[in-house]
Coordinates of C-alpha atoms and ligand atoms in Angstrom, one line a residue:
X1 CA 9.3 12.2 22.6
X2 CA 7.5 11.7 19.8
X3 CA 4.9 14.8 18.4
X4 CA 2.2 14.3 17.0
X5 CA 0.0 17.0 15.4
X6 CA -3.7 16.5 15.5
X7 CA -6.0 18.1 13.2
X8 CA -9.8 17.1 14.2
X9 CA -13.0 17.9 11.7
X10 CA -16.1 18.7 12.8
X11 CA -18.6 15.8 13.5
X12 CA -20.5 13.5 16.1
X13 CA -16.8 11.5 16.7
X14 CA -14.9 14.6 17.7
X15 CA -15.4 14.5 21.3
X16 CA -13.6 10.7 20.8
X17 CA -10.5 12.8 19.8
X18 CA -10.4 14.3 23.5
X19 CA -9.7 10.6 24.6
X20 CA -7.2 9.8 22.2
X21 CA -5.5 12.6 22.8
X22 CA -5.6 12.3 27.0
X23 CA -4.2 9.6 26.1
X24 CA -1.4 9.4 24.0
X25 CA -0.6 12.4 26.7
X26 CA -0.8 10.4 29.5
X27 CA 1.7 7.7 27.7
X28 CA 3.9 11.0 26.7
X29 CA 3.8 12.1 23.4
X30 CA 3.4 15.6 23.1
X31 CA -0.1 16.8 21.7
X32 CA -0.5 19.7 19.5
X33 CA -4.3 19.8 18.6
X34 CA -5.4 21.4 15.0
X35 CA -9.5 22.2 15.4
X36 CA -11.3 23.1 12.3
X37 CA -14.3 25.5 12.5
X38 CA -16.5 22.2 12.3
X39 CA -15.1 20.7 15.1
X40 CA -15.5 23.5 17.2
X41 CA -19.3 23.1 16.9
X42 CA -18.5 20.2 18.4
X43 CA -16.0 20.5 21.4
X44 CA -13.6 23.5 22.7
X45 CA -10.5 24.4 21.9
X46 CA -10.4 24.0 26.0
X47 CA -10.7 21.0 26.4
X48 CA -7.9 20.1 24.2
X49 CA -5.7 22.4 26.0
X50 CA -6.8 21.5 29.5
X51 CA -5.4 17.7 28.6
X52 CA -2.3 18.9 26.4
X53 CA -1.2 22.0 28.1
X54 CA 0.1 23.1 24.8
X55 CA -2.4 26.1 22.6
X56 CA -5.0 25.0 19.8
X57 CA -4.5 26.7 16.6
X58 CA -8.1 27.3 15.0
X59 CA -7.7 29.4 12.6
X60 CA -4.6 30.9 10.2
X61 CA -4.6 34.2 11.2
X62 CA -4.3 33.6 15.1
X63 CA -0.5 33.7 15.2
X64 CA 0.4 34.8 11.7
X65 CA 4.0 35.6 13.5
X66 CA 4.5 31.9 14.2
X67 CA 3.3 30.2 10.6
X68 CA 1.3 28.6 11.9
X69 CA 0.5 25.5 9.5
X70 CA 4.3 25.7 8.5
X71 CA 6.0 25.3 11.6
X72 CA 3.6 22.8 13.1
X73 CA 3.6 20.0 10.5
X74 CA 7.6 21.0 10.7
X75 CA 7.7 20.3 15.0
X76 CA 5.7 17.3 14.6
X77 CA 6.9 13.2 14.1
X78 CA 3.3 12.7 12.1
X79 CA 0.1 14.1 11.3
X80 CA -3.5 12.2 12.4
X81 CA -6.4 13.6 11.4
X82 CA -9.4 12.2 13.9
X83 CA -12.0 12.1 12.6
X84 CA -12.0 13.4 9.4
X85 CA -15.1 14.2 7.7
X86 CA -15.8 13.8 3.6
X87 CA -15.5 17.3 3.5
X88 CA -11.8 17.4 4.9
X89 CA -11.0 14.0 2.9
X90 CA -11.7 15.2 -0.8
X91 CA -9.8 18.2 0.0
X92 CA -6.8 16.3 0.8
X93 CA -7.4 14.6 -2.3
X94 CA -7.5 17.2 -4.5
X95 CA -4.9 19.4 -2.3
X96 CA -7.0 22.7 -1.1
X97 CA -5.8 24.4 1.8
X98 CA -8.0 26.5 3.0
X99 CA -8.3 26.6 6.7
X100 CA -5.2 25.8 9.0
X101 CA -5.3 21.9 9.1
X102 CA -5.8 22.2 5.6
X103 CA -2.8 24.1 4.9
X104 CA -0.9 21.9 7.3
X105 CA -1.8 19.0 5.6
X106 CA -0.6 20.2 2.4
X107 CA 2.9 21.5 4.0
X108 CA 3.3 18.1 5.5
X109 CA 6.5 16.0 4.7
X110 CA 5.3 14.5 7.6
X111 CA 2.8 10.8 6.9
X112 CA -0.4 11.2 7.7
X113 CA -3.2 9.1 9.3
X114 CA -6.7 9.7 8.5
X115 CA -9.1 8.6 10.7
X116 CA -12.7 9.1 9.0
X117 CA -16.2 8.6 10.5
X118 CA -19.0 10.0 8.6
X119 CA -22.4 9.1 7.4
X120 CA -22.4 5.0 5.6
X121 CA -24.1 6.8 2.5
X122 CA -21.2 9.4 2.7
X123 CA -18.1 7.1 3.1
X124 CA -19.9 4.6 0.3
X125 CA -20.4 7.2 -2.1
X126 CA -17.9 6.8 -5.3
X127 CA -16.6 10.1 -4.6
X128 CA -15.7 9.4 -1.1
X129 CA -13.9 5.8 -2.5
X130 CA -12.2 7.8 -5.0
X131 CA -10.5 10.5 -2.6
X132 CA -9.3 7.8 -0.4
X133 CA -8.1 5.8 -3.1
X134 CA -5.9 8.8 -4.0
X135 CA -5.0 9.5 -0.6
X136 CA -3.5 5.6 0.2
X137 CA -1.9 5.9 -3.5
X138 CA -0.7 9.2 -2.0
X139 CA 1.1 6.9 0.9
X140 CA -1.4 8.3 3.9
X141 CA -2.1 5.6 6.2
X142 CA -6.1 4.9 6.5
X143 CA -7.7 3.5 9.4
X144 CA -11.0 2.2 8.1
X145 CA -14.3 2.9 10.3
X146 CA -15.5 0.4 11.2
X147 CA -19.1 -1.0 11.3
X148 CA -21.6 0.5 14.2
X149 CA -24.6 2.6 15.4
X150 CA -24.3 5.6 13.5
X151 CA -25.7 9.1 14.9
X152 CA -28.5 9.1 12.7
X153 CA -29.7 5.9 15.2
X154 CA -28.8 3.7 12.1
X155 CA -26.5 0.8 12.0
X156 CA -23.7 1.4 9.0
X157 CA -20.0 1.7 7.9
X158 CA -18.8 5.5 8.7
X159 CA -18.1 4.4 12.5
X160 CA -14.7 6.0 13.9
X161 CA -11.9 3.2 14.2
X162 CA -11.8 2.2 17.6
X163 CA -8.7 4.2 19.6
X164 CA -6.6 0.5 19.8
X165 CA -6.4 1.0 15.5
X166 CA -5.9 4.3 15.1
X167 CA -2.9 4.0 18.1
X168 CA -1.5 1.2 16.7
X169 CA -1.5 2.7 12.9
X170 CA -0.7 6.5 14.2
X171 CA 2.5 4.0 16.1
X172 CA 3.0 2.1 12.5
X173 CA 4.2 4.8 10.8
X174 CA 6.0 6.4 13.8
X175 CA 7.9 3.1 14.3
X176 CA 8.5 2.3 11.3
X177 CA 12.6 2.0 10.1
X178 CA 13.3 3.6 7.4
X179 CA 15.9 0.6 6.8
X180 CA 15.9 0.7 3.0
X181 CA 17.1 4.3 3.1
X182 CA 19.5 4.7 0.1
X183 CA 18.7 1.4 -1.6
X184 CA 16.8 0.6 -4.5
X185 CA 14.3 -2.0 -5.1
X186 CA 13.0 -2.8 -8.5
X187 CA 9.8 -4.7 -8.2
X188 CA 7.0 -6.8 -11.1
X189 CA 3.5 -6.7 -10.1
X190 CA 0.2 -6.9 -12.1
X191 CA -0.7 -9.7 -14.8
X192 CA 0.6 -9.4 -18.5
X193 CA -1.5 -9.8 -21.7
X194 CA -0.9 -11.5 -24.6
X195 CA -2.6 -10.3 -27.6
X196 CA -4.6 -13.0 -29.9
X197 CA -6.3 -9.8 -32.1
X198 CA -6.8 -5.7 -31.7
X199 CA -9.5 -7.3 -28.8
X200 CA -8.4 -10.5 -27.5
X201 CA -5.9 -11.5 -25.2
X202 CA -4.6 -14.2 -23.3
X203 CA -4.1 -13.6 -19.0
X204 CA -4.8 -14.2 -15.6
X205 CA -7.2 -12.6 -12.1
X206 CA -3.7 -11.1 -11.2
X207 CA -4.6 -7.4 -9.4
X208 CA -1.0 -6.5 -9.0
X209 CA -2.3 -5.8 -4.5
X210 CA 1.0 -7.7 -3.8
X211 CA 3.5 -6.3 -5.2
X212 CA 1.9 -3.1 -5.0
X213 CA 2.2 -3.1 -1.2
X214 CA 5.4 -4.6 -1.3
X215 CA 6.4 -1.2 -3.2
X216 CA 4.4 1.2 -1.2
X217 CA 6.1 -0.9 2.1
X218 CA 9.4 0.1 0.7
X219 CA 9.1 3.8 -0.3
X220 CA 8.2 3.6 2.9
X221 CA 11.1 2.7 4.3
X222 CA 13.1 4.8 2.4
X223 CA 13.9 3.1 -0.8
X224 CA 13.7 4.5 -4.1
X225 CA 11.3 2.0 -5.8
X226 CA 11.2 0.9 -9.7
X227 CA 7.8 -0.4 -10.4
X228 CA 6.7 -2.9 -13.6
X229 CA 3.5 -3.2 -13.9
X230 CA 1.3 -4.7 -16.1
X231 CA -2.4 -3.8 -17.1
X232 CA -4.2 -3.4 -13.0
X233 CA -6.9 -1.3 -12.1
X234 CA -4.9 -1.3 -8.9
X235 CA -3.1 2.3 -8.5
X236 CA 0.1 2.2 -7.4
X237 CA 1.4 5.0 -4.9
X238 CA 2.9 8.0 -6.5
X239 CA 6.5 8.0 -5.0
X240 CA 7.7 4.8 -7.0
X241 CA 8.9 5.5 -10.7
X242 CA 6.2 2.6 -12.3
X243 CA 6.6 1.6 -16.0
X244 CA 3.5 0.9 -17.1
X245 CA 4.0 -2.8 -19.5
X246 CA 1.4 -4.7 -21.3
X247 CA 3.3 -7.8 -22.6
X248 CA 5.5 -10.5 -20.9
X249 CA 7.8 -10.0 -23.2
X250 CA 8.2 -5.6 -22.2
X251 CA 8.1 -6.8 -19.1
X252 CA 11.2 -8.8 -19.0
X253 CA 13.2 -5.4 -21.1
X254 CA 11.8 -2.7 -19.2
X255 CA 13.4 -5.2 -15.1
X256 CA 16.2 -6.2 -16.9
X257 CA 16.9 -2.9 -17.9
X258 CA 16.5 -1.6 -14.8
X259 CA 18.0 -4.8 -12.6
X260 CA 21.5 -2.9 -12.9
X261 CA 20.5 -0.9 -10.7
X262 CA 18.4 -2.9 -7.9
X263 CA 20.4 -3.9 -4.8
X264 CA 17.0 -6.0 -4.1
X265 CA 14.7 -7.4 -6.6
X266 CA 11.3 -8.9 -6.4
X267 CA 8.8 -10.2 -9.1
X268 CA 5.9 -10.3 -7.8
X269 CA 3.8 -10.4 -11.1
X270 CA 1.5 -13.3 -12.9
X271 CA 3.8 -13.0 -15.8
X272 CA 1.1 -15.1 -18.5
X273 CA 3.4 -18.2 -19.4
X274 CA 2.1 -18.8 -22.5
X275 CA 1.6 -16.2 -26.2
X276 CA -0.5 -17.1 -29.3
X277 CA 2.5 -17.5 -32.2
X278 CA 1.0 -15.2 -33.9
X279 CA -0.9 -12.0 -33.1
X280 CA -4.2 -11.4 -35.9
X281 CA -4.0 -7.8 -36.3
X282 CA -7.7 -7.5 -37.3
X283 CA -10.3 -8.7 -34.9
X284 CA -10.4 -13.0 -35.6
X285 CA -13.9 -13.7 -37.1
X286 CA -15.9 -17.0 -35.1
X287 CA -16.3 -19.7 -36.6
X288 CA -18.7 -23.0 -36.4
X289 CA -16.7 -25.4 -34.8
X290 CA -14.0 -26.6 -32.6
X291 CA -10.7 -24.2 -33.3
X292 CA -7.4 -23.9 -31.7
X293 CA -5.0 -21.7 -30.8
X294 CA -1.2 -22.3 -30.8
X295 CA 0.9 -20.3 -28.2
X296 CA 4.4 -20.3 -27.4
X297 CA 6.2 -19.9 -24.1
X298 CA 6.5 -16.5 -22.6
X299 CA 10.1 -15.7 -21.1
X300 CA 11.0 -16.2 -18.2
X301 CA 11.5 -12.1 -16.4
X302 CA 13.1 -13.9 -13.0
X303 CA 14.8 -16.6 -14.4
X304 CA 15.9 -14.3 -16.4
X305 CA 17.1 -11.7 -14.0
X306 CA 18.7 -14.3 -11.6
X307 CA 21.6 -15.6 -14.8
X308 CA 22.4 -12.3 -14.8
X309 CA 22.8 -12.1 -10.9
X310 CA 25.6 -10.2 -9.7
X311 CA 25.2 -9.5 -6.1
X312 CA 21.0 -8.1 -6.0
X313 CA 19.6 -9.9 -3.2
X314 CA 16.6 -11.8 -5.9
X315 CA 13.3 -13.0 -4.5
X316 CA 10.7 -14.4 -5.9
X317 CA 7.0 -15.5 -5.5
X318 CA 5.3 -19.2 -6.1
X319 CA 1.9 -20.2 -6.9
X320 CA 1.2 -23.7 -6.2
X321 CA -2.0 -26.1 -5.1
X322 CA 0.2 -29.3 -4.1
X323 CA 3.6 -29.7 -2.9
X324 CA 4.3 -26.7 -2.1
X325 CA 7.2 -25.8 -0.6
X326 CA 9.1 -28.8 -2.6
X327 CA 7.9 -27.3 -5.4
X328 CA 9.1 -23.8 -4.1
X329 CA 12.1 -25.1 -3.7
X330 CA 13.1 -26.3 -6.8
X331 CA 11.7 -22.8 -8.3
X332 CA 14.2 -21.1 -5.5
X333 CA 17.3 -23.7 -7.3
X334 CA 16.5 -23.3 -10.2
X335 CA 15.8 -19.1 -10.7
X336 CA 18.5 -18.7 -8.5
X337 CA 16.9 -17.0 -5.9
X338 CA 18.1 -15.8 -2.6
X339 CA 13.7 -16.1 -0.7
X340 CA 10.8 -17.1 -2.3
X341 CA 7.7 -16.6 -1.0
X342 CA 5.2 -19.4 -1.1
X343 CA 1.5 -18.8 -1.9
X344 CA -1.7 -21.0 -1.4
X345 CA -3.7 -20.5 -4.5
X346 CA -6.1 -23.6 -3.4
X347 CA -7.2 -22.0 -0.5
X348 CA -9.6 -19.9 0.2
X349 CA -9.2 -16.5 0.3
X350 CA -5.5 -17.0 -0.8
X351 CA -4.0 -15.5 -3.8
X352 CA -5.5 -13.5 -6.7
X353 CA -7.8 -11.0 -6.8
X354 CA -8.4 -11.1 -2.8
X355 CA -6.9 -8.6 0.1
X356 CA -5.8 -11.4 2.1
X357 CA -2.8 -13.9 1.6
X358 CA -1.4 -16.4 3.3
X359 CA 2.5 -16.7 3.2
X360 CA 5.3 -18.6 3.8
X361 CA 9.4 -17.1 3.3
X362 CA 12.3 -20.2 2.3
X363 CA 15.7 -19.8 1.7
X364 CA 18.9 -21.7 1.5
X365 CA 19.1 -25.4 1.9
X366 CA 16.0 -25.2 4.7
X367 CA 15.1 -21.7 5.5
X368 CA 11.7 -21.1 6.9
X369 CA 9.7 -18.5 8.0
X370 CA 5.9 -19.0 8.1
X371 CA 4.5 -15.0 7.6
X372 CA 1.2 -16.3 8.5
X373 CA -2.6 -15.1 6.8
X374 CA -3.0 -11.2 6.8
X375 CA -4.0 -8.4 4.3
X376 CA -1.9 -7.8 1.1
X377 CA -0.6 -4.7 3.8
X378 CA 0.7 -6.1 6.3
X379 CA 1.8 -9.0 5.2
X380 CA 4.4 -6.7 3.0
X381 CA 5.4 -5.4 5.7
X382 CA 6.3 -8.5 7.7
X383 CA 7.3 -9.9 4.4
X384 CA 10.2 -6.7 4.0
X385 CA 10.9 -7.3 7.7
X386 CA 11.8 -11.0 7.4
X387 CA 13.7 -9.6 4.2
X388 CA 15.6 -8.0 5.7
X389 CA 16.7 -10.5 8.3
X390 CA 17.4 -13.1 5.8
X391 CA 19.5 -10.9 3.7
X392 CA 21.8 -10.0 6.9
X393 CA 22.0 -13.1 7.9
X394 CA 23.3 -14.3 4.7
Ligands
LIG401 N1 8.4 -15.6 -12.9 C1 8.4 -14.2 -14.0 N2 8.0 -15.1 -15.6 C2 7.1 -15.4 -16.4 C3 7.0 -16.0 -15.1 C4 7.4 -16.5 -13.8 O1 9.0 -13.9 -13.9 N3 7.2 -15.8 -17.3 C5 8.0 -15.1 -12.0 C6 6.4 -14.7 -11.4 O2 6.6 -13.6 -10.7 C7 7.2 -15.4 -9.4 C8 7.3 -16.9 -10.1 O3 8.1 -16.5 -11.5 O4 8.0 -14.9 -9.1 C9 6.6 -18.4 -10.6 O5 7.1 -18.6 -10.8 P1 6.6 -20.2 -11.8 O6 7.7 -20.9 -12.5 O7 5.8 -19.4 -13.5 O8 5.8 -20.9 -11.5 P2 4.0 -20.8 -10.7 O9 3.8 -19.2 -11.3 O10 4.4 -20.3 -9.7 O11 4.1 -21.4 -11.0 P3 4.0 -23.2 -12.2 O12 4.1 -24.2 -11.6 O13 3.3 -23.6 -13.3 O14 5.2 -22.3 -12.8

């Protein structure tokens, strides 16, 4: 039996937590409920006690001899907070522990799922956005609220996600296999910058999101993760050993020095292919007329890993706009890869800087597995499933 610890905060959507509880209990889960003080303004403990047939806890001081905030999270498989208010999210982000739910959350070594519900202005406030991204970087699963009718009789974002989406998120974290336990994964991600002078550089539009999602998923599956990350504002997951680099040469050196330990390496970085022959120590003054910049090739990080490969499973990406699979198979061979993920960057909404992508995996002579089109987070999940299958069939 799976044990779900359900935290309910004060918001009008609190009544939906009762329907969720009923659903979970009916399908055979054990549910323990913590109500915050705010939640009790909207819905009472009796409702949840009747649904779960378990005592409902509302205070740190209810049964102090059981140390409830510790015993509850130790016994549970997942902590789901539905609905989560802006205040609760802010407290989680900062580690504030001033009631039973926030103490339990701080003591939790189990996965946490948070389903926010609030007024649209509160949801869109930079403070809330920042707090949610802190939680995400820490590995908390956020179930995005939907757009719809809010309590203020307006339409806006902030409406608690549909029950199906919340259940899917809970099942997602519960069902996620620890199939990378004991393995070491090396991932390169993000762009590189090749300096022209102190204020100018050659680079590209990569945000590193795909590689960061692959790292996040690998961590959730139990891997030790080395993430070699180029310049990006996207926050990497906290559990990874992240090495920040700027240039292709730095990425090359950082990746190679960690490759010996790796069981699996994935090159998701969009490395700049060229760097200026000369980097000027002072800012270059503009001149009239045409100019030119002499460039040389940067090291190919992935090719260097391929040359030194000794048992590790090596995965690359290919960004293509034409003859996708033919070009990608050529890269697969040339760089001694075990699998390559092909990305059609000519399609709208695919590739750099977008939340979504569409990938096809290619391996061996004819191995081919389309992963479909999805968010980069979902694609990371599908990609790890597929990579582990491909590796075990080798
Ligand atoms: N790669 C790398 N170091 C480089 C260039 C690329 O590690 N200097 C890796 C990327 O991380 C990616 C793969 O190699 O995994 C991409 O290969 P590349 O041959 O550069 O192909 P594309 O970027 O797809 O572009 P092009 O067709 O221009 O070669």
